[in-house]
Coordinates of C-alpha atoms and ligand atoms in Angstrom, one line a residue:
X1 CA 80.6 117.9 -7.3
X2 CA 79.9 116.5 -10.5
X3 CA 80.5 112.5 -11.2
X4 CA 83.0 111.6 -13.3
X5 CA 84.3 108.2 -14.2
X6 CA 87.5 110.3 -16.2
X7 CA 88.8 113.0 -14.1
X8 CA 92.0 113.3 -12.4
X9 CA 93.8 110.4 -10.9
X10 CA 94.6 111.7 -7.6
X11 CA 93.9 115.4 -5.9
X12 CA 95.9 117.7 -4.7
X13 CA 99.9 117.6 -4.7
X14 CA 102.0 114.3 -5.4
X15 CA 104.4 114.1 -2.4
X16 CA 106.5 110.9 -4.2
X17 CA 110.1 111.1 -4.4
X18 CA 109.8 111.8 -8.3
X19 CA 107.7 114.7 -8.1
X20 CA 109.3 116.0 -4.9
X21 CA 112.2 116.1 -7.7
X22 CA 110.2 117.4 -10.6
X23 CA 109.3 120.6 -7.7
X24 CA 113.1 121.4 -6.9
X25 CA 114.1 121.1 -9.9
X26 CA 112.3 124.7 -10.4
X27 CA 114.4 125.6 -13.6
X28 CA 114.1 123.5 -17.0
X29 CA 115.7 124.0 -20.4
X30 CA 112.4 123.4 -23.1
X31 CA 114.0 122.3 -26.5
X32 CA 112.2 122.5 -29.9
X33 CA 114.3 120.8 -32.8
X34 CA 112.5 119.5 -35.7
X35 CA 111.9 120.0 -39.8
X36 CA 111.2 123.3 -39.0
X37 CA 114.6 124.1 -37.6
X38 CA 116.1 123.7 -41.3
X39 CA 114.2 126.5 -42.8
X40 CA 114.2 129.1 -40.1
X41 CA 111.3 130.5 -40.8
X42 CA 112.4 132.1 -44.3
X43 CA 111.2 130.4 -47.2
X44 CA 112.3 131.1 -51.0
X45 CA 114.2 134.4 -49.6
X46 CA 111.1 135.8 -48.1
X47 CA 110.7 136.1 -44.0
X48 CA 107.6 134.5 -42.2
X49 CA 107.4 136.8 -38.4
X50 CA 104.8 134.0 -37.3
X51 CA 106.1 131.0 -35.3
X52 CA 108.7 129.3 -37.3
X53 CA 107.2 126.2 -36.4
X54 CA 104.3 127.1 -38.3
X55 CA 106.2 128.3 -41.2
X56 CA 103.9 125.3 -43.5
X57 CA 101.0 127.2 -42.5
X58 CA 101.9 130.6 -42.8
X59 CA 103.6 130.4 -46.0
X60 CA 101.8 127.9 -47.5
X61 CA 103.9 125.5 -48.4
X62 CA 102.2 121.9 -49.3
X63 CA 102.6 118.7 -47.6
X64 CA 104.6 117.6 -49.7
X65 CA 107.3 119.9 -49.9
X66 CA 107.3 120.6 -46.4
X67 CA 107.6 116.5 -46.0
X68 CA 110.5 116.4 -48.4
X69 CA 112.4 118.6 -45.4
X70 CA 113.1 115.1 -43.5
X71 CA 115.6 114.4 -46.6
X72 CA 117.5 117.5 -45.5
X73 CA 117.5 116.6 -42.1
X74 CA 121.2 116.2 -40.9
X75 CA 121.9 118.0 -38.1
X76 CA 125.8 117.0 -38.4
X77 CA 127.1 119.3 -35.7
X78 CA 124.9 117.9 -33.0
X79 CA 126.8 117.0 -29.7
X80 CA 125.0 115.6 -26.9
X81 CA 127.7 116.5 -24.5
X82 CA 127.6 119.6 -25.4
X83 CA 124.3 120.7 -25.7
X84 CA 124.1 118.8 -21.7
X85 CA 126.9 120.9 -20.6
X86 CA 125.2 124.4 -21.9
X87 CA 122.4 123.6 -19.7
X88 CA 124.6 122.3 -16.9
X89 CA 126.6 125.4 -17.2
X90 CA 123.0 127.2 -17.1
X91 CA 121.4 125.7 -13.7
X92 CA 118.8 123.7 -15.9
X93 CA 117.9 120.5 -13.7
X94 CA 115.6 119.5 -16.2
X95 CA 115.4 119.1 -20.0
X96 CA 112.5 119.1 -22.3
X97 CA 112.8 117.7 -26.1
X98 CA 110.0 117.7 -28.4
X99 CA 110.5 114.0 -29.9
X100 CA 107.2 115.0 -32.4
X101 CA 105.9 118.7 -32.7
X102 CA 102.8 119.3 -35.1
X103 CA 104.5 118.5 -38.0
X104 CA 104.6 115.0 -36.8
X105 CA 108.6 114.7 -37.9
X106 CA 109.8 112.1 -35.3
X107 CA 113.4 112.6 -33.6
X108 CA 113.6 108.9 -32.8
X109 CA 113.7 105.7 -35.0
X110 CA 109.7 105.0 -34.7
X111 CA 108.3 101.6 -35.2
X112 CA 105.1 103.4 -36.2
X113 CA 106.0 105.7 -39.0
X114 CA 108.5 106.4 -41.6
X115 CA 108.2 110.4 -40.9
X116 CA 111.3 110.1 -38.8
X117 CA 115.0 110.4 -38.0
X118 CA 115.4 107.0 -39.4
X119 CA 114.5 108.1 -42.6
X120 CA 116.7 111.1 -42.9
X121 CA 120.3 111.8 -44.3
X122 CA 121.7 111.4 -40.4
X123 CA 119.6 108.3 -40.0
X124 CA 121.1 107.6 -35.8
X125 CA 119.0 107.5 -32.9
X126 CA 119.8 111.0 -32.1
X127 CA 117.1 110.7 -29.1
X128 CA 119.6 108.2 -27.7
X129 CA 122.6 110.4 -27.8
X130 CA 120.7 113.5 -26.1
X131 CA 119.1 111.0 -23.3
X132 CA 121.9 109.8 -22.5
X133 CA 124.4 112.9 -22.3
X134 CA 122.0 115.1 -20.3
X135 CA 121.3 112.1 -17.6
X136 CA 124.4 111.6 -17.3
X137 CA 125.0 115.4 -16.8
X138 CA 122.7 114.7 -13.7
X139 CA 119.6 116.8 -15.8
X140 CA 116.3 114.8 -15.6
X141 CA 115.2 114.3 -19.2
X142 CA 111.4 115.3 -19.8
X143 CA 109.8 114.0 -23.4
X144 CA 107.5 116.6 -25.4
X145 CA 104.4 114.9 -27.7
X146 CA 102.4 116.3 -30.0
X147 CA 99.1 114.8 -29.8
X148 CA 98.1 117.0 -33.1
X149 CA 99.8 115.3 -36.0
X150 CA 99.6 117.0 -39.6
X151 CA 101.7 114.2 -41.3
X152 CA 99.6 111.0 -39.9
X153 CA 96.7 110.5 -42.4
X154 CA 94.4 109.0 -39.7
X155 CA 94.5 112.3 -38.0
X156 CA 91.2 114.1 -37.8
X157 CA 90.5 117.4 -36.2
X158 CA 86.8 117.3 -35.8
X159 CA 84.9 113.4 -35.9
X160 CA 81.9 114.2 -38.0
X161 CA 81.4 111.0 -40.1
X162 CA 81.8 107.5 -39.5
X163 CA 85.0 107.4 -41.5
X164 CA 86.8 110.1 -39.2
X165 CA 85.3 108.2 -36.0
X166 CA 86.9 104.7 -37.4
X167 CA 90.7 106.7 -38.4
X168 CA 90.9 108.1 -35.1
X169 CA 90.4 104.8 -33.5
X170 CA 93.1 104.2 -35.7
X171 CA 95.7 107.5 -34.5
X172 CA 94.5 106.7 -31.2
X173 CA 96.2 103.2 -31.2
X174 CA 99.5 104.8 -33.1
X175 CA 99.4 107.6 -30.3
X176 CA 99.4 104.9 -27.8
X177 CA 102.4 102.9 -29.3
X178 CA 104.2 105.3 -29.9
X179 CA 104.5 106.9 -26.2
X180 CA 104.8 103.3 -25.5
X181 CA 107.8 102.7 -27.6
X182 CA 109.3 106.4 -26.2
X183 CA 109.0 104.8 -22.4
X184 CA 110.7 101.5 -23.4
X185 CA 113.5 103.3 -25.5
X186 CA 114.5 106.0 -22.8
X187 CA 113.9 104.1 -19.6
X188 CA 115.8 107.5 -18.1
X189 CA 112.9 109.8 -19.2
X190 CA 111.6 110.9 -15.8
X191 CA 107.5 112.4 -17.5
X192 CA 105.6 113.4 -20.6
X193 CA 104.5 116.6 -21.9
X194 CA 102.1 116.8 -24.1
X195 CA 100.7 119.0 -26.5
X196 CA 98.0 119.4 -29.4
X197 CA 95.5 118.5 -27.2
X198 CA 93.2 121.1 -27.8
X199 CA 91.2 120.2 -30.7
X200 CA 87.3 118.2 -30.7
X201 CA 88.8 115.2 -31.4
X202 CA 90.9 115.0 -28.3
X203 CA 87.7 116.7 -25.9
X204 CA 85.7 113.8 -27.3
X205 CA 88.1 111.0 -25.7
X206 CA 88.4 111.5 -22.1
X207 CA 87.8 108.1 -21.5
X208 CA 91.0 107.4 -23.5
X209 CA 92.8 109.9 -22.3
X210 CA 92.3 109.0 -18.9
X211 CA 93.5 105.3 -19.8
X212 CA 96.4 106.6 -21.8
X213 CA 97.6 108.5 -18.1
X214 CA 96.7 105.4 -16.7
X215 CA 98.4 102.7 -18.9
X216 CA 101.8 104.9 -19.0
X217 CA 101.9 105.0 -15.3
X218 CA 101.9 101.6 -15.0
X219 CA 104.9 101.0 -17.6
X220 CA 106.9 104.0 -15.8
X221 CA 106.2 104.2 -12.1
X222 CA 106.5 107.9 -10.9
X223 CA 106.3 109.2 -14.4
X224 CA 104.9 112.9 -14.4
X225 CA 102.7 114.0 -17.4
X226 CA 101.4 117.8 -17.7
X227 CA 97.8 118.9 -17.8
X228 CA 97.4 118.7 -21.1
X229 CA 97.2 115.2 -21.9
X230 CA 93.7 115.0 -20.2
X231 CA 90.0 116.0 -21.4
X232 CA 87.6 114.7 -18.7
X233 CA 84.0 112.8 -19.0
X234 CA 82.9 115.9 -20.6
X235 CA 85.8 117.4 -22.6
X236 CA 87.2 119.8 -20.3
X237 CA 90.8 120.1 -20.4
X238 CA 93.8 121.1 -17.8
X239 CA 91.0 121.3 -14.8
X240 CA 88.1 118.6 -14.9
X241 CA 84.1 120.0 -14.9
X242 CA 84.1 120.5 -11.2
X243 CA 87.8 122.7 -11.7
X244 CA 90.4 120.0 -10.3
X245 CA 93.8 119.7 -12.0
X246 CA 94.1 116.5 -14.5
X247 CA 97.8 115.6 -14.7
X248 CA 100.8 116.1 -12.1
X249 CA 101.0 119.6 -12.6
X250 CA 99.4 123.1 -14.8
X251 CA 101.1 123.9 -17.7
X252 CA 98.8 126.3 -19.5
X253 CA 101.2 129.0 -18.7
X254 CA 102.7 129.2 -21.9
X255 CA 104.6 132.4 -22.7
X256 CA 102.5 133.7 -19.6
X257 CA 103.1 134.0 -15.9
X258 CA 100.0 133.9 -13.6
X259 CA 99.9 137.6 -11.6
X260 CA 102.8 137.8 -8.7
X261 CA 100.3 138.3 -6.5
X262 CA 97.9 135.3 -7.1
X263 CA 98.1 133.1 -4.5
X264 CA 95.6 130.4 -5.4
X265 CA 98.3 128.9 -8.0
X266 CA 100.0 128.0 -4.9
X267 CA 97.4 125.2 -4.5
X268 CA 99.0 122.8 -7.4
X269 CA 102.2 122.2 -8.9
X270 CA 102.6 124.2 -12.3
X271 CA 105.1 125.3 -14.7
X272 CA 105.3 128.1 -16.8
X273 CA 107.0 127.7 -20.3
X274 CA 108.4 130.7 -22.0
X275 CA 110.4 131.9 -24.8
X276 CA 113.2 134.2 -25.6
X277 CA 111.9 136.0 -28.5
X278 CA 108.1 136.9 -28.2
X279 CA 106.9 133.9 -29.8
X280 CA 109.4 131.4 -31.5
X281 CA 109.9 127.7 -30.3
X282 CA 111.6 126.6 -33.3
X283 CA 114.4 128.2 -34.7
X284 CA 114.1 131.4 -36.4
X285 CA 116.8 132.9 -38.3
X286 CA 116.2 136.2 -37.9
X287 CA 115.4 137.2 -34.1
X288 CA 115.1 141.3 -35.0
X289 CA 111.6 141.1 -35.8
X290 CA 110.3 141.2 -32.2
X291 CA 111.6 142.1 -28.8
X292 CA 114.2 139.3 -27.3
X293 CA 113.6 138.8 -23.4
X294 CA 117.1 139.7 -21.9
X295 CA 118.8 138.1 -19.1
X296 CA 117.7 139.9 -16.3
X297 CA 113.8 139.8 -17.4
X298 CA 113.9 136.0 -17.6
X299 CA 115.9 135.6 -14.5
X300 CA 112.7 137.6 -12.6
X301 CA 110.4 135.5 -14.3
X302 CA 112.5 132.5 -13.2
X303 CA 112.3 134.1 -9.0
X304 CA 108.3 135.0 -10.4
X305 CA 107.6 131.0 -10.5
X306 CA 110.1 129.6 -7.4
X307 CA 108.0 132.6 -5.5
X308 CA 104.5 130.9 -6.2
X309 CA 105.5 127.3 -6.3
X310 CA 105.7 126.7 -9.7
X311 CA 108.9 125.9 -12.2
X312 CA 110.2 127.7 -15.4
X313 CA 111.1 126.1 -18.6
X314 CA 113.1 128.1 -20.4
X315 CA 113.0 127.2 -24.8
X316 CA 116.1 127.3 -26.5
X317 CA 115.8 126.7 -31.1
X318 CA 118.8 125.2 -32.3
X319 CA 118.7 124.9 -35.8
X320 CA 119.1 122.9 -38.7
X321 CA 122.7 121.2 -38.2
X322 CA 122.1 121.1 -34.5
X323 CA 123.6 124.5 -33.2
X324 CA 122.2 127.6 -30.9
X325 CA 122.6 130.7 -31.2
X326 CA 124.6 133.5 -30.0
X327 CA 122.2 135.0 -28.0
X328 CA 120.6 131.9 -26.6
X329 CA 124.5 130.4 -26.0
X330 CA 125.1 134.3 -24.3
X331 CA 121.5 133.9 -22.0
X332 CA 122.6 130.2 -20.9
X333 CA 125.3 131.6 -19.5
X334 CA 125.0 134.5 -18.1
X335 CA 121.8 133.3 -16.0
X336 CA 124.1 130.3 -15.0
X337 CA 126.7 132.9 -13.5
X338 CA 123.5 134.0 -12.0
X339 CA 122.3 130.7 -10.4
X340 CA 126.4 130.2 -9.4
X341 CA 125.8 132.8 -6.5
X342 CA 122.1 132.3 -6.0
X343 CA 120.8 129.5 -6.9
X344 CA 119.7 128.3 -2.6
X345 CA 116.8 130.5 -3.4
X346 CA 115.7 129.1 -6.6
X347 CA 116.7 125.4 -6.4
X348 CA 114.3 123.6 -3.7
X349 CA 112.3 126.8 -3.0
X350 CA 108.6 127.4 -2.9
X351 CA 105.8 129.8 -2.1
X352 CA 107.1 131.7 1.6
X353 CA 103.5 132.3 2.3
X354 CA 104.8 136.4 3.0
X355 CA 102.8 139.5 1.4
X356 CA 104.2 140.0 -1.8
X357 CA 106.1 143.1 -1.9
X358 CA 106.9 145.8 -5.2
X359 CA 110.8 145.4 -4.8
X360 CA 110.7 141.4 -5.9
X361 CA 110.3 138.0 -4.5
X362 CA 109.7 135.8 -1.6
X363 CA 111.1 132.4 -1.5
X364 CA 111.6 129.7 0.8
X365 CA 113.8 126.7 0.8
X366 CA 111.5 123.5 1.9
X367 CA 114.3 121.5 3.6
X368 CA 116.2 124.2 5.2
X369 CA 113.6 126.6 6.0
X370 CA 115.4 129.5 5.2
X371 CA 113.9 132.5 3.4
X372 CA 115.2 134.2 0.6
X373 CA 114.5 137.9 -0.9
X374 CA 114.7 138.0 -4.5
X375 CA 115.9 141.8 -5.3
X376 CA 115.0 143.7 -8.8
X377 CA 113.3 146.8 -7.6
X378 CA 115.6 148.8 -5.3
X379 CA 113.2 151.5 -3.7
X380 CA 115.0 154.8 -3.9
X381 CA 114.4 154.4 -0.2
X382 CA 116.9 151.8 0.0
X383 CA 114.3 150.3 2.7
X384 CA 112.9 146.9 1.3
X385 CA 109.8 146.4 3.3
X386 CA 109.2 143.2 5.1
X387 CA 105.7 142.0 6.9
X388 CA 105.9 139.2 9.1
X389 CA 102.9 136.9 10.3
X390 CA 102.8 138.4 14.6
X391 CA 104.5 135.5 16.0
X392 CA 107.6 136.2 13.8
X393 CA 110.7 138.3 13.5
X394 CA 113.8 138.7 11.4
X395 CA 117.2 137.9 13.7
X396 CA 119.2 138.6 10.7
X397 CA 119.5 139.5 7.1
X398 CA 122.6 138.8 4.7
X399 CA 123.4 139.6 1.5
X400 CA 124.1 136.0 -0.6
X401 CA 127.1 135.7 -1.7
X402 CA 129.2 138.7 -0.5
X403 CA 127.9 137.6 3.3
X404 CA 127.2 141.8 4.1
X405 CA 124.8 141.5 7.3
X406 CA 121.8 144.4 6.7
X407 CA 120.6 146.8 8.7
X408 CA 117.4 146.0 10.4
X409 CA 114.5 148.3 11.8
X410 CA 111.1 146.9 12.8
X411 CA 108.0 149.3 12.8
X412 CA 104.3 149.0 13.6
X413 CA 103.2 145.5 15.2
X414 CA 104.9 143.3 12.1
X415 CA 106.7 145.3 10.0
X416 CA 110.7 145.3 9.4
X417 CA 112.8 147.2 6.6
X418 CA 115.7 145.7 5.7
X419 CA 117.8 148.2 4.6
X420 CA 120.2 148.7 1.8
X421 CA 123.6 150.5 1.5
X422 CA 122.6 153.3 -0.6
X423 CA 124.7 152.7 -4.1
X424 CA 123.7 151.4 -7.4
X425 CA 122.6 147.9 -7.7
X426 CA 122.8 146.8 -11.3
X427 CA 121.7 143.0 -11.3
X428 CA 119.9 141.1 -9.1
X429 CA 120.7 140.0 -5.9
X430 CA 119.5 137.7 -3.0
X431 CA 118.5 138.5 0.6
X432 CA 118.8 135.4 3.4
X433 CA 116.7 136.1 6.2
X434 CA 116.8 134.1 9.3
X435 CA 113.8 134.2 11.3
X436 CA 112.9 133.7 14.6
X437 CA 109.5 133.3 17.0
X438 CA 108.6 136.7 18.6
X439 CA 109.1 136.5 22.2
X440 CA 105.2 136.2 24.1
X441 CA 103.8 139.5 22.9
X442 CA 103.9 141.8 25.6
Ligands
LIG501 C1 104.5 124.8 -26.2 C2 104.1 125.5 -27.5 N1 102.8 125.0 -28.0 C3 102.8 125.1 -29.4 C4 101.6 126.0 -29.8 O1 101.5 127.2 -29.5 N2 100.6 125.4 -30.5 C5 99.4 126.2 -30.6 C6 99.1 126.4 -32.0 C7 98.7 125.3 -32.8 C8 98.4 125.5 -34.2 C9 98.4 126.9 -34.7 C10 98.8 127.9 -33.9 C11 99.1 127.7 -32.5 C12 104.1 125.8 -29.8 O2 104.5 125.5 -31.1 C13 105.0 125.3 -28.7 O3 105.3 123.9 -28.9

């Protein structure tokens, strides 16, 4: 092992009461608003297919006049209450806002800068009114950062000169105050994620980033921060130099779930983050450019993470004036009639530690015990194959939901195929298996 004086706080999994929380919570709604909502990614009548979020960049428009956005900023239809109940109404148990993206347009009144809500047509601590509507919906609220700032002048991507070396001292002090001043505003937040991290700059202050984790642990007890935040002694990020996790859990799966089979993500807490279109966080005003995930795929990639331990955050773009939609609203709620029925396998699940199988997902509740089959491949055997460590069997099988008890037939030394009535199955569904120790073997 190689010494390091900034690697990760603590190894292996947290077992406080806050992460135990932040791991059956399993299904978050992710949340990009910013200046980059207004324009939709279509500027002077022509259409950008890149991120909208990046719509500066890939239409070059200059600081300036993409600064000037804040003074269009007013998202009037924004309701709190509403927005919580969508994601109620969803199965979210989490939220995720980005208070600062890249652009480095702040959602909340900031001490720190003048880039922010404060400074904008609606002017109101619209921060405030989202906190407070989704905790009080019961949905823990998570805080996104931008470390990478293109508005802050002290910013510097590489530090090749003195000059850079003496302004990021500088943005690392505003960086610090300003997660600061997030904590002691929105005493509710439950963790940090943070992004932006990738660049030089970042790499070359582990020691501060290791502080940072340290110093906003202390002022928020139980707070959980992603894997990003953190470069290590020698610059490596997510996993220190000798491949441990940095952070409370791995979120470098971004629009990417590890393979279904891959067991060894079992071994920390992760999330995977994903959106609806192929890539747009931000709102885009015209989602016909590239394929739109539908329902059912995002509900198996939702089964995908509770089966391997890890949780799915789900990005919704409201726009400009504070409204999603049609197709996000539509997604929200048909995967909430989803969860309505099936949600026992999803909520409080984790990795069953059973042999993957082609026709979908193992889960299993941690408190209860129970395991759940997650169904989106129907053999046109109807027979869903099930292999059991020896000492086990399967006493009985149940559809969730309509209660049908299955069909059982065990084969070879561990094998059983729960079997289906043969008809058309034209959504998912959920399996409850009850299991039970093998008598001695004979
Ligand atoms: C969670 C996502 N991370 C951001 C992202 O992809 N940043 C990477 C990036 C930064 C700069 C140019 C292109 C791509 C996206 O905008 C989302 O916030």
């Amino acid at each position: 092992k190689i010494k390091l004086d900034y690697g990760p706080l603590y190894h292996g999994k947290r077992q406080d009461p806050a992460m135990k929380k932040w791991r059956e919570n399993r299904f978050g709604q992710f949340i990009h608003w910013g200046l980059y909502s207004i324009p939709g990614g279509v500027w002077e009548g022509k259409t950008y297919g890149y991120a909208a979020e990046f719509l500066k960049a890939s239409a070059g428009i200059s600081t300036e006049r993409w600064n000037g956005l804040k003074d269009e900023f007013n998202p009037t239809e924004f309701n709190g209450k509403e927005w919580a109940s969508m994601a109620k109404a969803m199965g979210a148990k989490y939220v995720c806002l980005t208070t600062k993206h890249h652009e480095g347009f702040c959602l909340w009144p900031s001490k720190y800068t003048e880039f922010d809500i404060e400074n904008t047509p609606y002017q109101k601590d619209l921060m405030k009114e989202f906190v407070d509507a989704y905790s009080e919906a019961g949905i823990d609220v998570y805080l996104y950062y931008s470390v990478l700032d293109w508005y802050h002048p002290d910013w510097r991507t590489k530090l090749k000169t003195m000059d850079d070396v003496e302004a990021f001292e500088r943005f690392k002090t505003f960086t610090q105050n300003q997660l600061v001043e997030l904590l002691e505003r929105y005493p509710q937040v439950k963790g940090l994620w943070f992004d932006g991290t990738w660049d030089q700059c970042w790499k070359d202050n582990g020691k501060f980033s290791y502080e940072l984790e340290v110093l906003l642990k202390e002022k928020r007890p139980g707070l959980i921060v992603n894997s990003r935040l953190r470069a290590d002694d020698f610059g490596k990020r997510h996993r220190d130099s000798n491949g441990d996790l940095m952070g409370d859990f791995e979120s470098g799966y971004e629009r990417r779930l590890p393979d279904p089979r891959d067991t060894s993500v079992t071994k920390n807490d992760w999330e995977c983050c994903m959106t609806i279109p192929e890539n747009q966080w931000g709102y885009h005003k015209d989602w016909t450019l590239t394929h739109q995930k539908n329902t059912n795929e995002l509900l198996e990639m939702l089964a995908q993470c509770s089966s391997q331990g890890g949780n799915f955050l789900l990005n919704f773009g409201p726009n400009g004036k504070g409204v999603f939609r049609a197709e996000e609203k539509r997604i929200a709620r048909e995967i909430g009639e989803w969860m309505k029925t099936n949600s026992a396998a999803i909520y409080g699940s984790d990795y069953a530690g059973l042999k993957k199988q082609d026709w979908g997902y193992f889960t299993k509740n941690t408190k209860s015990g129970e395991v759940y089959m997650i169904v989106f491949n129907v053999p046109i055997s109807y027979q869903l194959r099930v292999e059991l460590p020896k000492h086990q069997t399967i006493s009985k099988a149940n559809m969730v939901g309509i209660g049908q008890e299955l069909q059982l037939e065990k084969f070879d030394s561990n094998e059983t195929f729960v079997l289906l009535p043969p008809k058309s199955y034209t959504s998912p569904f959920v399996i409850r298996l009850e299991l039970k120790a093998n008598k001695k073997s004979q």
